[in-house]
Coordinates of C-alpha atoms in Angstrom, one line a residue:
K347 CA 6.4 6.7 1.9
D348 CA 7.1 7.3 -1.7
S349 CA 8.4 4.3 -3.7
R350 CA 11.7 6.1 -4.5
D351 CA 12.3 7.5 -1.0
D352 CA 14.5 4.6 -0.1
E353 CA 16.8 5.6 -3.0
L354 CA 17.1 9.1 -1.6
L355 CA 17.8 7.8 1.9
D356 CA 20.6 5.5 0.6
L357 CA 22.1 8.4 -1.3
L358 CA 22.1 10.7 1.8
R359 CA 23.8 8.0 3.8
K360 CA 26.6 7.6 1.3
Q361 CA 27.1 11.4 1.1
H362 CA 27.4 11.6 4.9
G363 CA 29.6 8.5 5.2
E364 CA 27.0 6.4 6.9
K365 CA 27.1 2.6 6.5
T366 CA 24.7 1.1 4.0
E367 CA 23.7 -2.5 3.5
P368 CA 25.7 -4.4 0.9
E369 CA 23.8 -5.9 -2.0
G370 CA 22.5 -9.4 -1.6
V371 CA 22.3 -9.2 2.2
N372 CA 18.9 -10.1 3.5
R373 CA 17.4 -7.5 5.9
V374 CA 14.1 -6.7 7.6
L375 CA 12.2 -4.0 5.7
L376 CA 10.2 -1.5 7.8
V377 CA 7.0 -0.8 5.9
Q378 CA 6.0 2.7 6.7
T379 CA 2.7 4.2 5.7
R380 CA 3.2 7.7 7.3
L381 CA 6.2 10.0 7.2
G382 CA 7.0 11.1 10.7
K383 CA 8.0 14.6 11.7
A384 CA 11.4 13.4 13.0
Q385 CA 12.2 11.6 9.7
V386 CA 11.4 14.7 7.6
Q387 CA 13.5 16.9 9.9
T388 CA 16.5 14.5 9.6
V389 CA 16.3 14.7 5.8
M390 CA 16.0 18.4 5.8
E391 CA 19.1 18.8 8.1
K392 CA 21.2 16.6 5.7
N393 CA 19.8 18.5 2.7
N394 CA 20.5 21.9 4.3
T395 CA 16.8 22.8 3.7
E396 CA 16.3 26.5 4.3
H397 CA 12.5 26.7 4.8
K398 CA 12.0 23.9 7.3
E399 CA 8.9 25.1 9.0
E400 CA 7.1 25.8 5.7
V401 CA 8.0 22.3 4.4
L402 CA 6.8 20.7 7.7
L403 CA 3.6 22.6 7.4
W404 CA 3.0 21.5 3.8
M405 CA 3.8 17.9 4.7
H406 CA 1.4 17.8 7.6
C407 CA -1.5 19.5 5.9
C408 CA -1.1 17.6 2.6
R409 CA -0.8 14.3 4.3
S410 CA -3.8 15.0 6.6
L411 CA -6.1 15.8 3.6
F412 CA -4.9 13.6 0.9
G413 CA -3.1 10.7 2.6
G414 CA 0.5 9.4 2.8
S415 CA 0.8 9.0 -0.9
A416 CA 0.6 12.8 -1.3
V417 CA 3.9 13.4 0.4
S418 CA 7.4 12.3 -0.3
L419 CA 10.9 13.0 1.0
R420 CA 12.0 13.6 -2.6
F421 CA 9.7 16.7 -2.7
I422 CA 11.4 18.4 0.1
A423 CA 14.0 20.0 -2.2
P424 CA 11.4 21.3 -4.8
L425 CA 9.2 22.7 -2.0
D426 CA 12.1 24.5 -0.5
E427 CA 13.0 26.0 -3.9
R428 CA 9.4 27.2 -4.4
M429 CA 9.3 28.8 -1.0
R430 CA 12.6 30.5 -1.7
A431 CA 11.3 31.8 -5.0
S432 CA 8.0 33.0 -3.5
L433 CA 9.9 35.6 -1.5
V434 CA 11.3 37.3 -4.6
S435 CA 8.7 36.7 -7.3
T436 CA 5.1 35.8 -8.0
G437 CA 3.8 32.5 -9.4
A438 CA 4.6 30.3 -6.4
D439 CA 1.0 29.4 -6.0
T440 CA 0.9 28.0 -9.6
D441 CA 4.1 26.0 -9.0
L442 CA 2.8 24.6 -5.7
T443 CA -0.6 23.7 -7.4
N444 CA 1.3 21.8 -10.0
I445 CA 3.4 20.0 -7.4
L446 CA 0.3 18.9 -5.6
L447 CA -1.5 17.7 -8.7
S448 CA 1.6 15.7 -9.7
K449 CA 1.4 13.8 -6.5
V450 CA -2.5 13.6 -6.2
P451 CA -3.8 13.6 -9.8
T452 CA -7.2 12.4 -8.8
I453 CA -8.2 15.7 -7.2
S454 CA -9.5 18.7 -9.2
R455 CA -7.5 21.8 -9.9
A456 CA -10.0 23.7 -7.9
S457 CA -9.2 21.6 -4.8
A458 CA -5.4 22.0 -5.4
Q459 CA -5.7 25.8 -5.8
D460 CA -7.8 26.1 -2.7
F461 CA -5.3 24.1 -0.7
V462 CA -2.4 26.2 -1.9
T463 CA -4.2 29.4 -1.1
A464 CA -4.9 28.2 2.4
F465 CA -1.3 26.9 2.8
L466 CA 0.2 30.3 1.7
A467 CA -2.1 32.1 4.2
A468 CA -0.8 29.8 6.9
V469 CA 2.8 30.5 5.9
K470 CA 2.3 34.2 6.0
A471 CA 0.8 34.0 9.5
L472 CA 3.7 31.8 10.5
H473 CA 6.2 34.4 9.4
Q474 CA 4.2 37.1 11.3
S475 CA 3.7 34.9 14.4
K476 CA -0.1 35.1 14.1
D477 CA -2.8 32.6 14.6
L478 CA -2.6 30.2 11.6
V479 CA -6.1 28.9 11.9
S480 CA -7.6 32.4 11.9
A481 CA -5.4 33.4 8.9
V482 CA -6.6 30.5 6.8
A483 CA -10.3 31.1 7.8
S484 CA -9.9 34.7 6.6
A485 CA -8.3 33.6 3.3
G486 CA -11.3 31.9 1.8
R487 CA -14.2 29.5 2.1
G488 CA -15.1 26.0 1.1
P489 CA -14.5 22.4 2.1
I490 CA -10.7 22.5 1.4
N491 CA -10.2 25.6 3.4
M492 CA -12.1 24.1 6.4
M493 CA -10.1 20.9 6.2
V494 CA -6.8 22.8 6.3
Q495 CA -8.0 24.7 9.4
A496 CA -8.8 21.4 11.0
A497 CA -5.4 19.9 10.1
L498 CA -3.6 22.9 11.6
L499 CA -5.1 22.0 15.0
T500 CA -3.1 18.8 15.1
R501 CA 0.1 20.3 13.6
D502 CA 2.1 20.0 16.8
S503 CA 0.6 16.8 18.3
G504 CA 0.1 14.8 15.1
V505 CA -3.0 13.1 16.5
G506 CA -6.0 12.1 14.5
I507 CA -6.6 10.0 11.4
D508 CA -5.8 11.2 7.9
F509 CA -8.9 11.8 5.8
P510 CA -8.4 8.9 3.4
D511 CA -8.0 6.5 6.3
F512 CA -10.9 8.1 8.2
V513 CA -13.3 7.2 5.4
S514 CA -12.0 3.8 4.6
S515 CA -10.6 2.1 7.7
A516 CA -12.3 0.2 10.5
T517 CA -11.1 2.8 13.0
G518 CA -12.6 5.7 11.1
L519 CA -16.1 6.7 10.0
H520 CA -18.5 3.7 9.9
R521 CA -20.3 3.3 6.6
A522 CA -18.6 6.5 5.4
Y523 CA -19.6 6.1 1.7
D524 CA -23.3 5.7 2.5
G525 CA -23.4 9.5 2.9
P526 CA -22.5 12.4 0.6
P527 CA -18.8 13.6 0.5
A528 CA -19.6 16.9 2.2
L529 CA -20.8 15.1 5.3
R530 CA -17.7 12.9 5.3
I531 CA -15.5 16.0 5.3
A532 CA -17.5 17.7 8.1
A533 CA -17.2 14.5 10.2
W534 CA -13.5 14.4 9.6
C535 CA -13.1 18.0 10.7
C536 CA -15.1 17.2 13.9
H537 CA -12.8 14.2 14.5
L538 CA -9.7 16.4 14.3
R539 CA -11.2 19.0 16.6
A540 CA -12.0 16.3 19.2
S541 CA -8.6 14.6 18.8
A542 CA -6.8 17.9 19.3
K543 CA -8.7 18.7 22.4
A544 CA -8.0 15.3 23.9
V545 CA -4.2 15.5 24.0
A546 CA -1.9 17.3 26.4
A547 CA -0.4 19.4 23.6
A548 CA -3.9 20.6 22.6
P549 CA -4.4 23.9 20.8
T550 CA -5.6 26.8 22.8
H551 CA -9.2 27.7 22.9
N552 CA -8.4 30.7 20.7
E553 CA -7.3 28.3 17.9
L554 CA -10.4 26.2 18.2
D555 CA -12.6 29.2 18.3
S556 CA -10.8 30.7 15.2
M557 CA -12.2 28.0 12.9
A558 CA -14.8 29.3 10.4
L559 CA -18.4 28.2 10.7
P560 CA -18.9 24.7 9.3
Q561 CA -21.4 25.8 6.7
S562 CA -18.5 26.6 4.3
V563 CA -18.0 22.8 3.9
F564 CA -21.1 22.8 1.8
D565 CA -20.2 25.8 -0.4
S566 CA -19.0 23.8 -3.4
M567 CA -20.4 21.0 -5.5
L568 CA -18.5 17.8 -4.8
V569 CA -18.6 14.8 -7.2
D570 CA -18.2 11.6 -5.3
Q571 CA -15.5 9.2 -6.5
Y572 CA -13.1 6.6 -5.1
G573 CA -10.8 8.4 -2.7
F574 CA -11.0 12.2 -2.4
P575 CA -14.1 13.8 -3.9
L576 CA -13.8 15.9 -7.0
Q577 CA -14.5 19.6 -6.2
L578 CA -16.2 21.7 -8.9
R579 CA -16.5 25.5 -9.0
D580 CA -20.2 25.1 -9.5
P581 CA -22.5 26.3 -6.7
P582 CA -24.0 23.4 -4.7
D583 CA -27.4 22.0 -5.5
M584 CA -29.5 22.4 -2.4
S585 CA -30.6 18.7 -2.7
F586 CA -27.1 17.3 -2.9
L587 CA -27.3 15.9 0.7
R588 CA -30.1 13.7 -0.5
K589 CA -29.0 13.0 -4.1
G590 CA -25.5 13.9 -5.3
R591 CA -23.3 13.5 -8.3
A592 CA -20.8 10.7 -8.8
F593 CA -18.6 9.2 -11.5
S594 CA -20.1 5.9 -12.3
W595 CA -18.9 2.8 -14.2
N596 CA -21.4 1.9 -16.9
G597 CA -20.4 -1.7 -17.9
D598 CA -22.4 -4.9 -18.1
Y599 CA -24.4 -5.1 -14.9
T600 CA -25.2 -8.8 -15.5
R601 CA -21.6 -9.8 -15.1
I602 CA -20.9 -9.4 -11.4
H603 CA -17.2 -10.3 -11.9
D604 CA -16.8 -7.3 -14.2
I605 CA -18.4 -5.1 -11.5
I606 CA -15.8 -6.5 -9.0
D607 CA -12.9 -5.7 -11.3
A608 CA -14.3 -2.2 -11.9
V609 CA -14.6 -1.5 -8.2
K610 CA -11.0 -2.8 -7.6
R611 CA -9.7 -0.4 -10.2
G612 CA -11.3 2.5 -8.3
H613 CA -14.5 3.0 -10.4
S614 CA -17.7 4.1 -8.7
V615 CA -20.9 2.2 -9.4
D616 CA -24.4 3.6 -9.3
W617 CA -25.9 0.8 -7.2
M618 CA -29.5 2.1 -7.6
D619 CA -29.0 2.0 -11.4
V620 CA -27.7 -1.6 -11.0
H621 CA -30.9 -2.4 -9.1
R622 CA -33.2 -0.7 -11.5
R623 CA -31.7 -2.0 -14.8
C624 CA -30.5 -5.5 -13.7
W625 CA -30.8 -6.9 -10.2
S626 CA -34.5 -6.1 -9.7
L627 CA -35.4 -8.0 -12.8
K628 CA -36.4 -11.6 -12.3
L629 CA -34.2 -12.7 -15.2
S630 CA -31.0 -11.2 -13.8
P631 CA -30.7 -11.9 -10.1
V632 CA -27.3 -12.5 -8.4
L633 CA -26.8 -16.3 -8.2
D634 CA -23.2 -16.5 -7.0
G635 CA -22.9 -16.0 -3.2
G636 CA -19.1 -16.2 -3.3
A637 CA -19.0 -13.4 -5.9
L638 CA -21.2 -11.3 -3.8
V639 CA -19.0 -11.8 -0.8
K640 CA -16.0 -10.7 -2.9
L641 CA -17.8 -7.6 -4.1
L642 CA -18.8 -6.7 -0.5
S643 CA -15.1 -7.0 0.5
V644 CA -13.7 -4.6 -2.1
C645 CA -16.4 -1.9 -2.3
N646 CA -16.7 1.2 -0.2
S647 CA -20.4 0.9 0.6
P648 CA -21.4 -2.7 1.2
G649 CA -24.7 -1.4 2.5
S650 CA -25.6 0.1 -0.9
V651 CA -24.7 -3.1 -2.6
L652 CA -27.0 -5.1 -0.4
A653 CA -29.8 -2.6 -0.7
A654 CA -29.6 -2.9 -4.5
L655 CA -30.5 -6.6 -4.3
T656 CA -34.2 -7.6 -4.0
K657 CA -35.1 -9.0 -0.6
E658 CA -36.1 -12.3 -2.3
N659 CA -32.7 -12.5 -4.1
L660 CA -30.8 -11.7 -0.9
C661 CA -32.7 -14.3 1.1
T662 CA -32.1 -16.9 -1.5
L663 CA -28.3 -16.2 -1.4
L664 CA -28.4 -16.5 2.4
K665 CA -30.0 -19.9 2.2
K666 CA -28.2 -21.5 -0.8
S667 CA -24.6 -20.2 -0.5
T668 CA -21.8 -22.2 1.2
P669 CA -21.7 -21.9 5.0
E670 CA -18.7 -19.6 4.9
D671 CA -20.3 -17.3 2.3
T672 CA -23.6 -17.3 4.1
L673 CA -21.9 -16.2 7.3
A674 CA -20.1 -13.4 5.5
I675 CA -23.4 -12.2 3.8
A676 CA -25.3 -12.5 7.1
G677 CA -22.7 -10.4 8.9
A678 CA -22.9 -7.7 6.3
V679 CA -26.7 -7.7 6.5
L680 CA -26.6 -7.3 10.2
N681 CA -23.8 -4.7 10.2
H682 CA -25.6 -2.5 7.6
Q683 CA -29.1 -3.2 9.1
I684 CA -30.6 -4.3 5.8
G685 CA -34.4 -4.8 6.3
K686 CA -34.3 -4.1 10.0
N687 CA -37.1 -1.6 9.9
T688 CA -39.3 -3.6 7.6
I689 CA -39.5 -7.0 9.2
Q690 CA -43.3 -6.8 9.7
D691 CA -43.8 -5.9 6.0
D692 CA -41.3 -8.3 4.5
G693 CA -43.2 -11.5 5.3
M694 CA -41.2 -14.6 4.6
Y695 CA -38.5 -12.7 2.9
S696 CA -36.9 -10.8 5.7
P697 CA -33.1 -10.4 5.2
W698 CA -32.5 -9.1 8.7
S699 CA -34.3 -12.0 10.5
L700 CA -32.9 -14.6 8.1
A701 CA -29.4 -13.3 8.7
L702 CA -29.8 -13.9 12.4
W703 CA -31.1 -17.4 11.8
M704 CA -28.1 -18.2 9.5
L705 CA -25.8 -17.3 12.3
I706 CA -27.6 -19.7 14.6
V707 CA -27.4 -22.4 11.9
H708 CA -23.8 -22.0 10.8
E709 CA -21.8 -20.2 13.4
E710 CA -19.9 -22.8 15.5
T711 CA -18.9 -20.8 18.6
I712 CA -21.5 -18.1 18.9
R713 CA -23.1 -17.6 22.3
P714 CA -26.7 -16.4 23.1
E715 CA -25.4 -13.0 24.4
Q716 CA -23.3 -12.5 21.3
L717 CA -26.2 -13.3 19.0
I718 CA -28.5 -10.9 20.9
E719 CA -25.8 -8.2 20.7
R720 CA -25.4 -8.6 17.0
M721 CA -29.1 -8.1 16.6
G722 CA -29.1 -4.8 18.5
G723 CA -30.6 -6.0 21.7
E724 CA -33.4 -8.2 23.2
K725 CA -36.2 -6.3 21.5
E726 CA -34.9 -6.8 18.0
A727 CA -33.8 -10.4 18.7
T728 CA -37.3 -11.2 19.9
V729 CA -38.9 -9.9 16.7
A730 CA -36.4 -11.9 14.6
L731 CA -37.0 -15.2 16.6
V732 CA -40.8 -14.9 16.3
W733 CA -40.2 -14.5 12.5
A734 CA -38.0 -17.5 12.5
S735 CA -40.5 -19.6 14.3
K736 CA -43.0 -19.0 11.5
N737 CA -40.8 -19.1 8.4
M738 CA -37.9 -21.4 9.1
S739 CA -39.7 -24.8 9.4
D740 CA -37.5 -26.0 6.5
W741 CA -34.3 -25.2 8.4
R742 CA -35.0 -27.0 11.6
T743 CA -32.5 -29.8 10.8
V744 CA -29.0 -28.7 10.2
Y745 CA -26.7 -30.9 8.1
G746 CA -22.9 -30.6 8.2
K747 CA -20.2 -30.5 10.8
I748 CA -22.4 -28.8 13.5
D749 CA -24.3 -31.2 15.7
P750 CA -28.1 -30.5 15.3
Q751 CA -28.6 -31.2 19.1
Q752 CA -26.0 -28.5 19.9
R753 CA -27.9 -26.1 17.7
G754 CA -31.2 -27.0 19.5
V755 CA -29.6 -26.3 22.9
L756 CA -28.4 -22.9 21.5
V757 CA -31.9 -22.0 20.3
W758 CA -33.3 -23.1 23.6
R759 CA -30.9 -20.9 25.6
I760 CA -31.6 -17.9 23.3
L761 CA -35.4 -18.3 23.8
L762 CA -34.9 -18.7 27.5
R763 CA -32.8 -15.5 27.7
L764 CA -35.3 -13.5 25.7
S765 CA -38.2 -14.8 27.7
T766 CA -36.5 -13.9 30.9
W767 CA -36.0 -10.4 29.5
L768 CA -39.7 -10.1 28.5
M769 CA -40.8 -11.2 32.0
K770 CA -38.5 -8.6 33.6
Q771 CA -40.0 -6.0 31.3
K772 CA -43.5 -7.1 32.3
R773 CA -44.3 -7.9 28.6
F774 CA -45.9 -11.2 29.4
S775 CA -48.4 -11.0 26.5
E776 CA -45.5 -11.4 24.0
L777 CA -44.2 -14.7 25.4
P778 CA -46.6 -17.1 23.7
S779 CA -45.6 -16.0 20.2
L780 CA -42.0 -16.8 21.0
W781 CA -42.8 -20.4 21.8
Q782 CA -45.0 -21.4 18.9
N783 CA -44.5 -23.2 15.6
I784 CA -41.0 -24.8 15.3
F785 CA -40.0 -23.6 18.8
A786 CA -43.1 -25.1 20.5
P787 CA -41.4 -28.5 21.3
L788 CA -38.7 -26.7 23.3
L789 CA -41.2 -25.4 25.9
R790 CA -40.8 -28.0 28.7
V791 CA -40.8 -28.4 32.4
A792 CA -37.1 -29.3 32.3
G793 CA -34.8 -28.0 29.7
P794 CA -31.8 -29.7 27.8
T795 CA -28.8 -30.6 29.8
D796 CA -26.6 -27.6 30.4
V797 CA -23.0 -28.6 30.4
A798 CA -21.8 -25.3 31.7
G799 CA -24.3 -25.5 34.6
Q800 CA -25.4 -21.9 34.1
E801 CA -29.1 -22.6 33.5
D802 CA -31.6 -24.4 35.7
D803 CA -35.0 -26.1 35.3
V804 CA -36.8 -23.6 37.6
R805 CA -36.2 -20.8 35.1
L806 CA -37.8 -22.8 32.3
S807 CA -40.7 -23.6 34.6
D808 CA -41.1 -19.9 35.2
V809 CA -41.2 -19.3 31.5
A810 CA -43.6 -22.2 30.7
L811 CA -46.1 -21.0 33.3
C812 CA -46.1 -17.4 32.0
V813 CA -46.6 -18.7 28.5
V814 CA -49.6 -20.9 29.4
I815 CA -51.1 -18.1 31.5
E816 CA -51.0 -15.7 28.5
A817 CA -51.7 -18.2 25.6
E818 CA -55.2 -18.2 24.3
D819 CA -54.8 -21.7 22.7
C820 CA -52.9 -24.8 23.7
N821 CA -50.1 -25.9 21.3
S822 CA -50.1 -29.6 20.8
N823 CA -46.3 -29.6 20.4
W824 CA -45.6 -28.3 23.9
D825 CA -44.4 -30.7 26.5
S826 CA -47.2 -32.8 27.9
P827 CA -47.1 -31.3 31.4
V828 CA -47.1 -27.8 29.9
Q829 CA -50.3 -28.7 28.0
S830 CA -51.9 -30.0 31.1
M831 CA -51.1 -26.9 33.0
W832 CA -52.7 -24.8 30.2
A833 CA -55.8 -27.0 30.7
V834 CA -55.8 -26.4 34.4
L835 CA -55.5 -22.7 34.1
H836 CA -58.2 -22.5 31.4
R837 CA -60.6 -24.8 33.2
K838 CA -60.3 -27.6 30.8
A839 CA -58.5 -30.2 32.9
T840 CA -59.9 -33.4 34.4
P841 CA -59.1 -34.5 37.9
T842 CA -57.0 -37.4 36.6
Q843 CA -55.0 -34.9 34.4
L844 CA -54.4 -32.7 37.4
S845 CA -53.2 -35.6 39.5
E846 CA -50.8 -36.7 36.8
L847 CA -49.5 -33.1 36.4
W848 CA -48.9 -32.8 40.1
Q849 CA -46.7 -35.9 39.9
T850 CA -44.8 -35.1 36.7
G851 CA -44.8 -31.3 36.4
Q852 CA -44.7 -30.1 40.0
P853 CA -42.2 -27.3 39.2
L854 CA -44.9 -25.6 37.2
F855 CA -47.0 -25.2 40.3
Y856 CA -44.3 -23.4 42.2
A857 CA -42.9 -21.5 39.3
M858 CA -41.8 -17.8 39.8
D859 CA -41.1 -18.8 43.4
D860 CA -39.2 -16.5 45.6
G861 CA -38.0 -19.3 47.8
S862 CA -41.0 -19.4 50.2
G863 CA -42.6 -22.4 48.4
R864 CA -45.9 -20.7 47.6
L865 CA -48.0 -21.8 44.7
H866 CA -48.7 -19.3 41.9
P867 CA -52.1 -17.5 42.5
K868 CA -53.2 -18.4 38.9
V869 CA -52.4 -22.0 39.6
C870 CA -54.3 -21.9 42.9
A871 CA -57.3 -20.5 41.1
G872 CA -57.2 -23.2 38.4
V873 CA -56.9 -26.0 40.9
L874 CA -59.7 -24.7 43.1
S875 CA -62.0 -24.2 40.1
M876 CA -62.1 -27.9 39.4
P877 CA -65.7 -29.3 39.4
R878 CA -67.5 -30.1 42.7
G879 CA -66.6 -33.5 43.9
S880 CA -63.3 -33.7 42.1
S881 CA -60.7 -35.9 43.8
L882 CA -57.4 -33.9 44.3
P883 CA -54.1 -35.3 45.6
M884 CA -53.9 -34.8 49.4
D885 CA -50.4 -33.2 49.3
L886 CA -51.6 -30.7 46.7
K887 CA -54.5 -29.7 49.0
L888 CA -52.1 -29.4 52.0
A889 CA -49.8 -27.2 49.9
L890 CA -52.8 -24.9 49.1
L891 CA -53.4 -24.5 52.9
Q892 CA -49.9 -24.6 54.4
T893 CA -47.5 -22.8 52.1
G894 CA -48.8 -19.3 52.4
S895 CA -50.2 -19.5 48.9
D896 CA -52.5 -16.6 47.9
V897 CA -56.0 -17.5 46.7
R898 CA -58.0 -14.6 45.2
L899 CA -61.7 -15.1 45.2
E900 CA -62.2 -13.0 42.1
D901 CA -60.1 -15.5 40.1
L902 CA -62.3 -18.5 41.1
D903 CA -65.2 -19.7 39.0
D904 CA -67.3 -19.6 42.2
V905 CA -66.4 -16.1 43.5
T906 CA -68.0 -17.0 46.9
G907 CA -65.2 -19.6 47.4
K908 CA -67.6 -22.1 49.0
T909 CA -67.1 -24.7 46.2
S910 CA -63.4 -24.4 46.6
V911 CA -63.5 -24.8 50.3
A912 CA -65.6 -28.0 49.8
L913 CA -62.8 -29.4 47.6
L914 CA -60.4 -29.1 50.5
S915 CA -62.6 -30.2 53.4
D916 CA -60.7 -33.4 54.2
A917 CA -57.4 -31.6 54.2
I918 CA -58.9 -28.8 56.4
Q919 CA -60.1 -31.5 58.8
Q920 CA -56.7 -33.2 58.9
I921 CA -54.9 -30.0 59.7
E922 CA -57.4 -28.9 62.3
Q923 CA -57.3 -32.3 64.2
Q924 CA -53.5 -32.6 64.3
E925 CA -51.6 -30.5 66.8
D926 CA -48.4 -30.4 64.9
K927 CA -50.0 -28.8 61.8
S928 CA -51.5 -25.4 61.2
F929 CA -52.9 -23.2 58.4
N930 CA -50.6 -20.8 56.6
I931 CA -52.8 -18.6 54.6
P932 CA -52.5 -14.8 54.0
D933 CA -55.1 -12.7 55.7
G934 CA -58.2 -12.0 53.6
A935 CA -61.5 -13.4 52.5
W936 CA -60.1 -16.8 51.6
C937 CA -58.4 -17.1 55.0
A938 CA -61.7 -16.3 56.7
L939 CA -63.6 -19.0 54.7
V940 CA -61.1 -21.7 55.5
H941 CA -61.1 -20.9 59.2
D942 CA -64.9 -20.9 59.2
A943 CA -64.9 -24.3 57.6
A944 CA -62.3 -25.6 60.2
K945 CA -64.6 -24.7 63.1
Q946 CA -66.9 -27.7 62.3
F947 CA -64.0 -30.0 62.9
E948 CA -62.9 -28.6 66.3

């Protein structure tokens, strides 16, 4: 609402004898950002406005394209006068152009003229009871003409977002200013079409079909600026979708607070020029994380600002800023996907991966599922955590108000969730890299205490077994039972080591269990490949023979299976000679070997 509209409303109340608020009385003010149709109609009734439909049409289209600041209740009378004059003389288009430019001085005269031409075409169709959209489409071409057509689709319903709000608000076009202005206009037209079709008072299919082809949006050269783009009469450069024109502030790039002030005043900044002439130079990096956060909060394209920083500079700011500023920068990096596609090439300076790690370090209430969602999914989070395991050794201990043990539990849960996902996806070969370096000590038989009771030790055992099956080398920082299981699976364990593992890490033997109590086939093969004459725990031998565990001869060192049967001879004898015990072995070559060995004890 115009700043002087309240004066007009008070004047109208006095003229019509309505009660007004006495001076000095406190009252609640209603802050309005959009003039409603009912309010405009009320003022027109009290002003005895003659051309009500034309004024409403102007108000709707003008507000839709240029925002609430482009319309005012005080302009109802001048508009009505111009419409009355247009019936008896020429020159109404010039007067209307001047009215529009007086309210929106930042648009070009070309844009104002195109708007007035489209508006007058719609007025003529209104008088003749014809299709307004079709009439405007026939009256000209260009981005303004197309925008007026789109605005007319919502004339009755009033749905949709005005263009200025569409390109700047959280409910509009995401990262609008990262693209050229013509694409923003085209996206807004699509938004209004979709909004118009979604409501009960939707336009007919004829109105939707009457819109001109969208190519006309790209007919004019548009110079990007804060707010509505500046339209030129020049023909468009065919490369403008890739590289366009913009008004740019050209102050001292080394003074980030000057840049912030310029952006606040509505200046555009050539961020690639800032990168080339200042921020990419080692002598002129950005050192103030708080200033960067402030700049990101006031600019139209935070992604362009972050892209103008070198990855080394951005990573330094993420590490050395205050926790609050670090979280703000990290959130912007993730939202704008800075460095997401170059993690493998960025080495130790990966803004994308470091931003995730900073959330883990500083965010107090974040949960594993929220963190994975912020990263874009399990695949992206896995890549980032592998990077962190290699490059964040200096950030293992967290100082401050967050308990380091609490952070350790969070990391463990994230790793466990990602490992479970990899196992479900049958991507077992990627598991070892997730549990190396600084994350290696977290790979255990039993995990940290889970207060919520949502995790259990068996799941971690599943993960640990899969890791040691796939790992080529044993990590000395793994939990001792996990190291022993790796030795068993890779034929490097001693009988004593195996016996101790059976006592302390038994969940590893039964990992990935479906509830039947069977030992894992790889574990069976590792145990039965122990050297001839090795002494194995009797209950382990019985488990191999009575739990339905699958032994595959091709996995044994002795593929004939005779050495393995010899290791179990005393257990086979015990089962065979006791009536209350029996073998539980899947049919196959191994089962046949065991039963043949049992015959000698009958």
